[in-house]
Coordinates of C-alpha atoms in Angstrom, one line a residue:
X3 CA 0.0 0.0 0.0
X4 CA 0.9 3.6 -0.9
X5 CA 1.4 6.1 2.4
X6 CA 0.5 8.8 0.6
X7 CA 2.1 11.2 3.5
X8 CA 5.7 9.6 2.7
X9 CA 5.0 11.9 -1.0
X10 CA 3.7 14.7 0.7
X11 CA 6.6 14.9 3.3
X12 CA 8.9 15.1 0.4
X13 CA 7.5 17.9 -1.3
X14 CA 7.2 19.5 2.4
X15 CA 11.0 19.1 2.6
X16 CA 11.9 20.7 -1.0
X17 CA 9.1 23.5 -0.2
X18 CA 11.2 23.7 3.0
X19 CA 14.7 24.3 1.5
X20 CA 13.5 26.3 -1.4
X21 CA 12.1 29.0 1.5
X22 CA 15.1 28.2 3.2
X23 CA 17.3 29.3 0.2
X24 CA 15.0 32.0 -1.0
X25 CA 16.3 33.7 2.8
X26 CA 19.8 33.1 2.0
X27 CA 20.3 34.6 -1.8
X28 CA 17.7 37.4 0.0
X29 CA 20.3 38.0 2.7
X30 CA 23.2 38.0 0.2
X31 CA 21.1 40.5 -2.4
X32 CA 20.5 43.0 0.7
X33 CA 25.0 42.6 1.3
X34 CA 25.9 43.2 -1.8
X35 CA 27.7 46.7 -0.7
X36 CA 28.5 45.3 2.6
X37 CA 32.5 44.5 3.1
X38 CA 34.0 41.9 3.5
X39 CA 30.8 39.6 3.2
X40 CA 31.0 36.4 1.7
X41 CA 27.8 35.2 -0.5
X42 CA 26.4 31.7 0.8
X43 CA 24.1 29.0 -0.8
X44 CA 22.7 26.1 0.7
X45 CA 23.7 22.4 -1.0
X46 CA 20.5 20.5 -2.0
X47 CA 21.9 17.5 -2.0
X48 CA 23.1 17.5 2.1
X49 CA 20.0 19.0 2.9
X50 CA 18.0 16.8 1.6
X51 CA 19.7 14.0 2.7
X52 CA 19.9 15.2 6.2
X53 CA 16.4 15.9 6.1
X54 CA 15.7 12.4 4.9
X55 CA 17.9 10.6 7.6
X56 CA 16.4 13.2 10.5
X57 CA 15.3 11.0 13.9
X58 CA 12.2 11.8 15.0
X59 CA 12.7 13.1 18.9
X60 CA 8.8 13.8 19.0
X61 CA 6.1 11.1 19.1
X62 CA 2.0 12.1 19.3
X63 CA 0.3 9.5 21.7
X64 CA -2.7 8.2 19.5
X65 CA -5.5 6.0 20.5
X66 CA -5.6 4.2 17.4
X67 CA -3.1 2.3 15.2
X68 CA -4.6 4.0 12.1
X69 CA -4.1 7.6 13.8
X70 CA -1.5 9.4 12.1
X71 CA 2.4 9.9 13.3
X72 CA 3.1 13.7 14.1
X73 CA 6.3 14.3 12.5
X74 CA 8.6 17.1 14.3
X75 CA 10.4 18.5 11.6
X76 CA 10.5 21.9 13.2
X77 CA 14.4 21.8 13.5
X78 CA 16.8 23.5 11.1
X79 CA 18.2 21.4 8.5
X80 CA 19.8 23.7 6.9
X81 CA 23.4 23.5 5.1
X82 CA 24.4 26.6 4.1
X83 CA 27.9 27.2 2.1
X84 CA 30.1 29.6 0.8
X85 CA 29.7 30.0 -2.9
X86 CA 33.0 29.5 -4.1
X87 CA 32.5 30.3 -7.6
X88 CA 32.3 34.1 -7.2
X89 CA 34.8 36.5 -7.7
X90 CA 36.0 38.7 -4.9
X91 CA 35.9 42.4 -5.4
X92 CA 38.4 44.7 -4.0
X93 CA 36.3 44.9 -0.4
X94 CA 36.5 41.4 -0.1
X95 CA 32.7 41.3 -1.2
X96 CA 31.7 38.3 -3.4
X97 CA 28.0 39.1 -3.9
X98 CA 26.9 39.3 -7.8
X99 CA 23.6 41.0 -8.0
X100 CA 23.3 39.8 -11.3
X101 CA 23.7 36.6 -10.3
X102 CA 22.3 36.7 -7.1
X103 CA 18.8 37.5 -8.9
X104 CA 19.1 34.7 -11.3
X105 CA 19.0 32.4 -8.4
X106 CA 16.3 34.3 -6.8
X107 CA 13.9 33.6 -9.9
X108 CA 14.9 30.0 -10.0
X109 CA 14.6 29.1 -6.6
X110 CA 10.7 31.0 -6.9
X111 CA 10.3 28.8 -9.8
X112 CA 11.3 25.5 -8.4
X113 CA 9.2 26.8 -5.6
X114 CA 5.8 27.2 -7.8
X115 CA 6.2 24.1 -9.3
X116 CA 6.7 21.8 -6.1
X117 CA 3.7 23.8 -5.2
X118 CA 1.8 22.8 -7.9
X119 CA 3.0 18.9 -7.3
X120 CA 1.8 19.2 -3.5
X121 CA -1.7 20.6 -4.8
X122 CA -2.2 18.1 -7.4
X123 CA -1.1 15.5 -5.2
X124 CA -3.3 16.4 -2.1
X125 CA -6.4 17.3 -4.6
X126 CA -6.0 13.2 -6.4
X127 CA -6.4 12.0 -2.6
X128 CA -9.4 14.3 -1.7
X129 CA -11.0 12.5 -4.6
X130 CA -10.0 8.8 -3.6
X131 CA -11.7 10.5 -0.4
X132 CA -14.9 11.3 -1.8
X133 CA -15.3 7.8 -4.0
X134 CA -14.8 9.7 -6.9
X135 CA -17.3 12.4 -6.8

């Protein structure tokens, strides 16, 4: 049998690290004239994987077998790196705005279509809900 809240955790996870990133090329776009700042990123592939492997510390007491697992997820899981790929300028800054804004409308596009997954996937189990109504 399917758990259909194994797929939805996913896409909570990605949702997760794209709003996660989205605050990190944010912070580097609002340092660009700051000195000596470094820009960051976060790796996709350690976060994911650490949010995969995450122990759950939290357990809800149900009454029922069928009752659904709580899963505490409310920790960071967050891998943030420097982006090494960037030139330095002569303040030691190695934000690109140009750059930096590319990222930003990726990361909001990854972000609408993992969106759109979660929607689609939560609306085909409202209709297994209702019979097919």
């Amino acid at each position: 049998m399917i758990n259909m809240f194994d797929k939805i955790d996913l896409y909570k996870k990605a949702l997760d690290w794209a709003w996660k990133r989205n605050e990190i090329i944010s912070n580097n776009i609002a340092n660009a004239d700051t000195p000596g700042y470094k820009a960051k990123d976060l790796d996709f592939e350690a976060f994911l994987q650490k949010s995969l492997n995450q122990e759950e510390n939290l357990e809800l007491v149900t009454t029922d077998e069928r009752h659904i697992k709580e899963s505490s997820s409310s920790q960071d899981n967050s891998i943030e790196v420097l982006d090494s790929s960037l030139q330095m300028r002569l303040d030691q800054n190695t934000v690109d705005i140009e750059q930096e804004m590319g990222k930003l409308l990726q990361n909001s596009l990854y972000f609408d279509g993992v969106s759109l997954q979660l929607s689609r996937e939560i609306n085909k189990w409202k209709t297994v809900i209702k019979e097919g109504r």
